[in-house]
XYZ file of C-alpha atoms in Angstrom:
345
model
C 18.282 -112.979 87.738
C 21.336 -113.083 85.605
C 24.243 -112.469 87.571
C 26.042 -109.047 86.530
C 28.263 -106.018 88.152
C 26.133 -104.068 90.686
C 27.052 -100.946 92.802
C 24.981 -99.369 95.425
C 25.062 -95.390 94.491
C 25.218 -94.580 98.270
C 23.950 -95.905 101.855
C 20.071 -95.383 102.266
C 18.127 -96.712 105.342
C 14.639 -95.481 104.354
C 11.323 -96.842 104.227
C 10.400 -98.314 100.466
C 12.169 -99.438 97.632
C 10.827 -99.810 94.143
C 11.228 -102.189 91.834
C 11.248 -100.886 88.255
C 10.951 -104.443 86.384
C 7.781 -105.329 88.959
C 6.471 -102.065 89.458
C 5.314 -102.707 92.927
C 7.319 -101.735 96.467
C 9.945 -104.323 98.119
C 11.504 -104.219 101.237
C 15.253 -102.782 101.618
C 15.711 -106.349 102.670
C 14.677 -107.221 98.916
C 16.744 -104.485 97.700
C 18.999 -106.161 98.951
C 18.888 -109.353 97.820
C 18.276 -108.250 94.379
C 21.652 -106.706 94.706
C 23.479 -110.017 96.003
C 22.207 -111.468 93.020
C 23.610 -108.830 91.093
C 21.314 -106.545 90.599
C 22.098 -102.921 90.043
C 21.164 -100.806 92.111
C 20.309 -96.838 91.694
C 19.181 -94.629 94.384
C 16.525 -92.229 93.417
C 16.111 -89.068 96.290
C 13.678 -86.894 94.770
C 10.040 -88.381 94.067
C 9.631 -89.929 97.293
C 11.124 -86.103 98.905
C 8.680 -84.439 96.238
C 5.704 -86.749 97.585
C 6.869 -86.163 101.592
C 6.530 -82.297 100.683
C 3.417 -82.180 98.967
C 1.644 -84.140 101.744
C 2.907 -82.033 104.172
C 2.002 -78.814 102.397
C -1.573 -80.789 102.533
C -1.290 -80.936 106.290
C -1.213 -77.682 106.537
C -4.148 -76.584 103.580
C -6.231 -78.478 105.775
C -5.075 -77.076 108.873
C -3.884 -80.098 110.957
C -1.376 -78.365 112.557
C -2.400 -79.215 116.048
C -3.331 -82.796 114.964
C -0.128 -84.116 113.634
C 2.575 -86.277 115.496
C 5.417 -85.998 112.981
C 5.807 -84.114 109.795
C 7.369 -85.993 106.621
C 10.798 -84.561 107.200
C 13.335 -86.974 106.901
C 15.361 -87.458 103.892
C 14.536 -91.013 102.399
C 14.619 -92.323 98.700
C 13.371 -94.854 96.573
C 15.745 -97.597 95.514
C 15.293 -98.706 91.760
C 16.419 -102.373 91.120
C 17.274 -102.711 87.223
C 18.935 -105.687 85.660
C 21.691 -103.358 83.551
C 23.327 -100.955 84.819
C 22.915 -97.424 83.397
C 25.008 -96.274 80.972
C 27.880 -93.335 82.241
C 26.159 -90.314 82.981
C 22.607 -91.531 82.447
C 20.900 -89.043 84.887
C 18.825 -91.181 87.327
C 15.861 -88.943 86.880
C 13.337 -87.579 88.783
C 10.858 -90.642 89.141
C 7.101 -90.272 87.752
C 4.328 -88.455 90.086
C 2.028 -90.555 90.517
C -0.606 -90.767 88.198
C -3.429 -93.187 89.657
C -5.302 -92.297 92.887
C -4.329 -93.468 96.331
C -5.871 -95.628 98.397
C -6.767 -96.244 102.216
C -5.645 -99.408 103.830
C -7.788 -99.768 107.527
C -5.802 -101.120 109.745
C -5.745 -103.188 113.348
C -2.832 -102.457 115.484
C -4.203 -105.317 117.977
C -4.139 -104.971 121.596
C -1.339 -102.815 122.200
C 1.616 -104.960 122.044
C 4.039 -103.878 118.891
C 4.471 -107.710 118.659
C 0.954 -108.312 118.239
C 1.167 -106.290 114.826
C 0.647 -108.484 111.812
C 3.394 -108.812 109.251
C 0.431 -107.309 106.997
C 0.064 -104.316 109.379
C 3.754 -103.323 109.126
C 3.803 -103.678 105.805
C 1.051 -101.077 105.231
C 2.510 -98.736 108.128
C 6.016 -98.983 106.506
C 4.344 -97.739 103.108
C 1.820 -95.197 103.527
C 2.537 -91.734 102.782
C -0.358 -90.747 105.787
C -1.308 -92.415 108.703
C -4.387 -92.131 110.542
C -3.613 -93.042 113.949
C -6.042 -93.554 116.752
C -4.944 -93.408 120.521
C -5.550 -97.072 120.768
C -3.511 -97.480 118.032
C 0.148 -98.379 117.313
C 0.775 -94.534 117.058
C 4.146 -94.971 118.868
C 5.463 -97.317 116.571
C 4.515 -95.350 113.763
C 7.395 -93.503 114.392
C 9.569 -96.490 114.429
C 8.339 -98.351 111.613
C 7.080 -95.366 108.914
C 9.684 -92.377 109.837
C 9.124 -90.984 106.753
C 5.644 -90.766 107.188
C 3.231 -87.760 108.125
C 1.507 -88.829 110.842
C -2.094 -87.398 112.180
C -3.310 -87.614 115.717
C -7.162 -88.680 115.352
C -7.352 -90.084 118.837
C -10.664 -90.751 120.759
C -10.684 -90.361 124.653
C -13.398 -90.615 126.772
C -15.780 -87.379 126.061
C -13.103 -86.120 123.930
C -12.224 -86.338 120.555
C -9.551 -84.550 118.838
C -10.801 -85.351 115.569
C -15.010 -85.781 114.926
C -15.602 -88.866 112.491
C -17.009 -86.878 109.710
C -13.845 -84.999 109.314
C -11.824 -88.086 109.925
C -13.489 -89.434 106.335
C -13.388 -85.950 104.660
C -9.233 -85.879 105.544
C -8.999 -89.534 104.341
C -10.407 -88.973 101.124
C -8.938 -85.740 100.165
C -5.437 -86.778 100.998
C -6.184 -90.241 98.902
C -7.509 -87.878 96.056
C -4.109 -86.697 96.124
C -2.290 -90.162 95.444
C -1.214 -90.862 99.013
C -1.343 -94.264 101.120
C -3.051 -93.641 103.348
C -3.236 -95.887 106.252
C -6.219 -95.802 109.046
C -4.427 -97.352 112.338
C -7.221 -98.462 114.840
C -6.476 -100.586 118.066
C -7.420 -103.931 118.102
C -9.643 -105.269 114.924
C -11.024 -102.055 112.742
C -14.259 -104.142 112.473
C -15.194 -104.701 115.899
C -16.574 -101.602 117.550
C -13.440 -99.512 115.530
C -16.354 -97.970 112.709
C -14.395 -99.565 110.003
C -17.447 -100.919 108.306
C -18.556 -96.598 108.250
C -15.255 -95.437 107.669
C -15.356 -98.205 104.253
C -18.697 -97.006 102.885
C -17.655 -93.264 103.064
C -14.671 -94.511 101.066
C -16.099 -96.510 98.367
C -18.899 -93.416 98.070
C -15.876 -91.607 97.075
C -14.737 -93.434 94.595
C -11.314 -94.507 97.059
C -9.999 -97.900 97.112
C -9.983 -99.580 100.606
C -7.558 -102.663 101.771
C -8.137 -104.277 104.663
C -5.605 -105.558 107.368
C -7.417 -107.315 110.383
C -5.922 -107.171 113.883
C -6.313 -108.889 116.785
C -9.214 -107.992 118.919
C -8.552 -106.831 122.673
C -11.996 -108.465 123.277
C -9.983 -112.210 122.993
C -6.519 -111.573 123.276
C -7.064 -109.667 126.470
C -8.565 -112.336 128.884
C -6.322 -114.658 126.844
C -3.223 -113.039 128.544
C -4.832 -113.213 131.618
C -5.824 -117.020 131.698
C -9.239 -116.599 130.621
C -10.429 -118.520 127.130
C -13.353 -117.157 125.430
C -14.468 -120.866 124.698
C -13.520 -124.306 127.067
C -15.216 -127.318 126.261
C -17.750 -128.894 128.691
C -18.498 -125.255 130.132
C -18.971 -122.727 126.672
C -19.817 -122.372 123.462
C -21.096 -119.427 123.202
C -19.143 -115.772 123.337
C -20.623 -112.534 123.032
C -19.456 -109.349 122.500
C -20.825 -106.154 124.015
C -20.104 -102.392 123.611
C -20.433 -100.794 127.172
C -20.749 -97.428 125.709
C -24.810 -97.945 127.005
C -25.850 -99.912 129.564
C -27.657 -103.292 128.289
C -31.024 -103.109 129.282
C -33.623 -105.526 130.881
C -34.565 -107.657 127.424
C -30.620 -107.978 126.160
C -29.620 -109.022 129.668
C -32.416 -111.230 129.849
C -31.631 -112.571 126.148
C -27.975 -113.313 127.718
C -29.048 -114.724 130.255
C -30.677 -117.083 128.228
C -28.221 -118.062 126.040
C -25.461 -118.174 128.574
C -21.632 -118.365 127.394
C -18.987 -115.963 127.776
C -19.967 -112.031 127.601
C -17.244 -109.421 126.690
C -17.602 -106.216 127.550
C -15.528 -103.348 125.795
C -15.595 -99.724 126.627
C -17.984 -100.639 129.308
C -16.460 -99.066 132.542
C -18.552 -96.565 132.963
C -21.858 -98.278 132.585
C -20.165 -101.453 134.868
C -23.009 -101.035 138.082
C -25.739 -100.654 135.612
C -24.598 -103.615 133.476
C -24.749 -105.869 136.900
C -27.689 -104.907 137.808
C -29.677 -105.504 134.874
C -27.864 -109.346 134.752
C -28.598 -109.977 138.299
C -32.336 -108.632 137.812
C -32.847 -111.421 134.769
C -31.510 -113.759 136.713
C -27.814 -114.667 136.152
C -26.044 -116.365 139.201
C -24.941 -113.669 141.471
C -21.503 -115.984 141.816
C -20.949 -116.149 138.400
C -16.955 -115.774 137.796
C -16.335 -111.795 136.527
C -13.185 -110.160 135.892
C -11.460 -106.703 134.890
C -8.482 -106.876 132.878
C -7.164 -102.805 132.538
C -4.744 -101.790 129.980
C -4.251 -105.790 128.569
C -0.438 -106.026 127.089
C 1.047 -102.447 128.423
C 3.200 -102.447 131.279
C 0.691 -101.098 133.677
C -1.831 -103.888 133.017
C -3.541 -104.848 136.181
C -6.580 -107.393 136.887
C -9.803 -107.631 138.723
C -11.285 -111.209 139.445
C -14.288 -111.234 141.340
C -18.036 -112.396 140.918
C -20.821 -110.885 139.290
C -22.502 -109.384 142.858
C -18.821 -107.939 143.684
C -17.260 -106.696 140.246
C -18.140 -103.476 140.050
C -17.392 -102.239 143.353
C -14.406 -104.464 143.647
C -12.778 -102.827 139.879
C -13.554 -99.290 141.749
C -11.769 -100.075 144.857
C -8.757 -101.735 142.312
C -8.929 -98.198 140.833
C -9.318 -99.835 137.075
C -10.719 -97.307 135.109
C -10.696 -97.275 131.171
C -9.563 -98.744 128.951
C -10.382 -102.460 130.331
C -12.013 -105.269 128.984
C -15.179 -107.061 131.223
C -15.481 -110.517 131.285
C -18.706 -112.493 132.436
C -18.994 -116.161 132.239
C -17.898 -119.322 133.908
C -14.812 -118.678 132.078
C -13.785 -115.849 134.093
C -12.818 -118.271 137.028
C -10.451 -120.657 135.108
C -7.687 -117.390 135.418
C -7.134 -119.545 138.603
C -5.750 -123.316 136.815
C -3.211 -120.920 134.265
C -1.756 -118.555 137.026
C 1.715 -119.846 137.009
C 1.367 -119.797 133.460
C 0.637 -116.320 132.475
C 2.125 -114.977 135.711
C 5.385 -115.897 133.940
C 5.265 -114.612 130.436
C-alpha cells in the first residue's frame, strides 16, 4: 500500500472492522496495520448500531426475553480502511444494509478451556451478530470476545432444556433470513454427539448457508489431561465412542467386547451400573483399568480411577456426577506412568 497521510477519526475498541477495498472483515489489529502503512482510516458508528438494534428488536418479536445473556447494547463501529483520504466534509455515510442473507457458522468451543478455542472459533464468535450458545459452550467468553453481540441462552441440562431443538433451528433460520451471523456455539466438536449434522440439514432445507468450525472433542482431550491416551502402541488400536444417554445393551457390549480398544463414554453417568453390567456379562475382564474424569479443564475437575467391577460405585462414593467423561480400556491404567506430568500442568 502506497504510503500516504492517515488519521484515525477517533478511538474505537469494538469488535469488526471493514475493509472497503476487500470487502470482507479484518481484525482491529489489521486496522491497524493498514493504518501504519498509511492507510486512512474512517470510523463509521451507525450500520453496525443499526444492525445491533434490529437484532435486538428480533429478540424480542420472537420472544427470547428469558433466553438471552446479553443484549447488543454497546456502542461499537465499523472501521473503513481506504487508500485516499476523503475529501473535507465528505460525510462518512451511513454504510449499506446488508443486502445478501446471513449465514450460520456451527461452532466447537472444545472442552471448556477458553484456550482450547481455535483461532477459527474466535474468529466466528468475534463476528457474528447472534450467538447460539449451549451450556457446554464457551458462553462465558462470549461476553469477552463478541461484546457487541446478542447472545441467546439455548443450554441443555440434564431433563431440562431451556430451548427444544426444533425451535433452536426455527430461531437460527429466521434471524439468518434477516442477514445476521449467526454463530451456533456447542461444547466440544458440534459433530460428535452436539446434533450438528441435524442442526446442518435444517439449514441447508432453508436455503441458509452453514460454515463449519470443528472443536476439540471432550471425548480425547479429556483423558488426555488426565494421562490417559486414546491410542498406545503395543496395547490399542482401536477407540470407540459411546453416548451414555442409553445403556448399551447385551449385543453392543458383546460387539465391544470383541473388538477390544479403548471405549469412551459421554453423557453416560446415569446409565454407569447398567453399562458395567452388560460388559462384565459379555465377558470383559472385571480388572480392566476404568476411570471418571468430571468436569475435564474447569477448576473443579476431579478423577475416578478404578476397574471395571469397582467404577461405578467407586465414581458414586467420589460424588462425580455429570458432566464426566468414562473411560474403559487398558488405557485407563497408564494415568499412573504420566502422574507427575499432568499433576503439574
Amino acid at each position: 500500500m502506497r504510503p500516504t497521510a492517515f488519521h484515525l477519526e477517533r478511538s474505537w475498541q469494538g469488535r469488526t472492522v471493514d475493509q472497503e477495498t476487500a470487502g470482507r472483515p479484518l481484525s482491529w489489529q489489521a486496522a491497524q496495520a493498514f493504518a501504519a502503512e498509511g492507510a486512512h482510516v474512517i470510523l463509521d458508528t451507525d450500520e453496525p448500531q443499526r444492525r445491533a438494534q434490529r437484532f435486538d428488536a428480533l429478540a424480542r418479536e420472537q420472544g427470547l426475553q428469558d433466553t438471552v445473556l446479553q443484549w447488543a447494547t454497546r456502542d461499537f463501529g465499523t472501521i473503513t480502511i481506504r487508500e485516499e483520504a476523503p475529501r473535507s466534509g465528505e460525510p462518512m455515510g451511513e454504510g449499506p444494509t446488508p443486502s445478501v442473507p446471513g449465514s450460520v457458522a456451527l461452532v466447537g468451543s472444545g472442552p471448556g478451556d477458553p484456550e482450547l478455542l481455535t483461532l477459527a472459533a474466535m474468529r466466528a464468535i468475534a463476528e457474528a451478530d447472534v450467538i447460539f450458545a449451549d451450556r457446554l459452550g464457551a458462553a462465558g467468553d462470549c461476553l469477552r470476545l463478541a461484546p457487541g453481540s446478542l447472545i441467546v441462552d439455548v443450554g441443555k441440562k440434564p431433563g431440562h432444556h431451556s430451548m427444544i431443538q426444533e425451535l433452536i433451528n426455527d430461531q437460527m433460520t429466521v434471524f439468518a433470513r434477516t442477514g445476521a451471523r449467526v454463530v451456533r456455539l456447542k461444547g466440544g466438536d458440534p459433530f460428535i454427539f452436539g446434533r450438528g449434522s441435524e442442526e446442518w440439514q435444517h439449514l441447508a432445507e432453508n436455503g441458509i448457508r452453514v460454515d463449519v468450525v470443528p472443536g476439540i472433542t471432550s471425548a480425547l482431550a479429556v483423558p488426555a489431561r488426565a494421562g490417559i491416551p486414546a491410542t498406545h502402541r503395543g496395547i490399542t488400536r482401536a477407540v470407540t465412542i459411546i453416548s451414555g444417554h442409553e445403556a448399551i445393551d447385551g449385543a453392543e457390549a458383546a460387539a465391544l467386547v470383541q473388538l477390544g480398544g479403548s471405549v469412551m463414554i459421554l453423557m453416560g453417568m446415569g446409565t454407569l451400573p447398567l453399562t458395567q453390567r452388560a460388559l462384565l456379562e459379555a465377558g470383559l475382564d472385571p480388572a480392566t483399568p476404568a476411570s471418571v474424569i468430571h468436569r475435564g479443564f474447569h477448576g473443579d475437575e476431579a478423577r475416578c480411577h478404578s476397574t471395571l467391577a469397582a467404577v461405578a460405585q467407586d465414581a458414586a462414593d467420589a460424588g462425580l456426577t455429570s458432566p464426566s467423561i468414562i473411560v474403559i480400556g487398558e488405557v485407563a491404567g497408564l494415568h499412573t506412568t504420566t502422574a507427575d506430568i499432568t499433576d503439574g500442568l
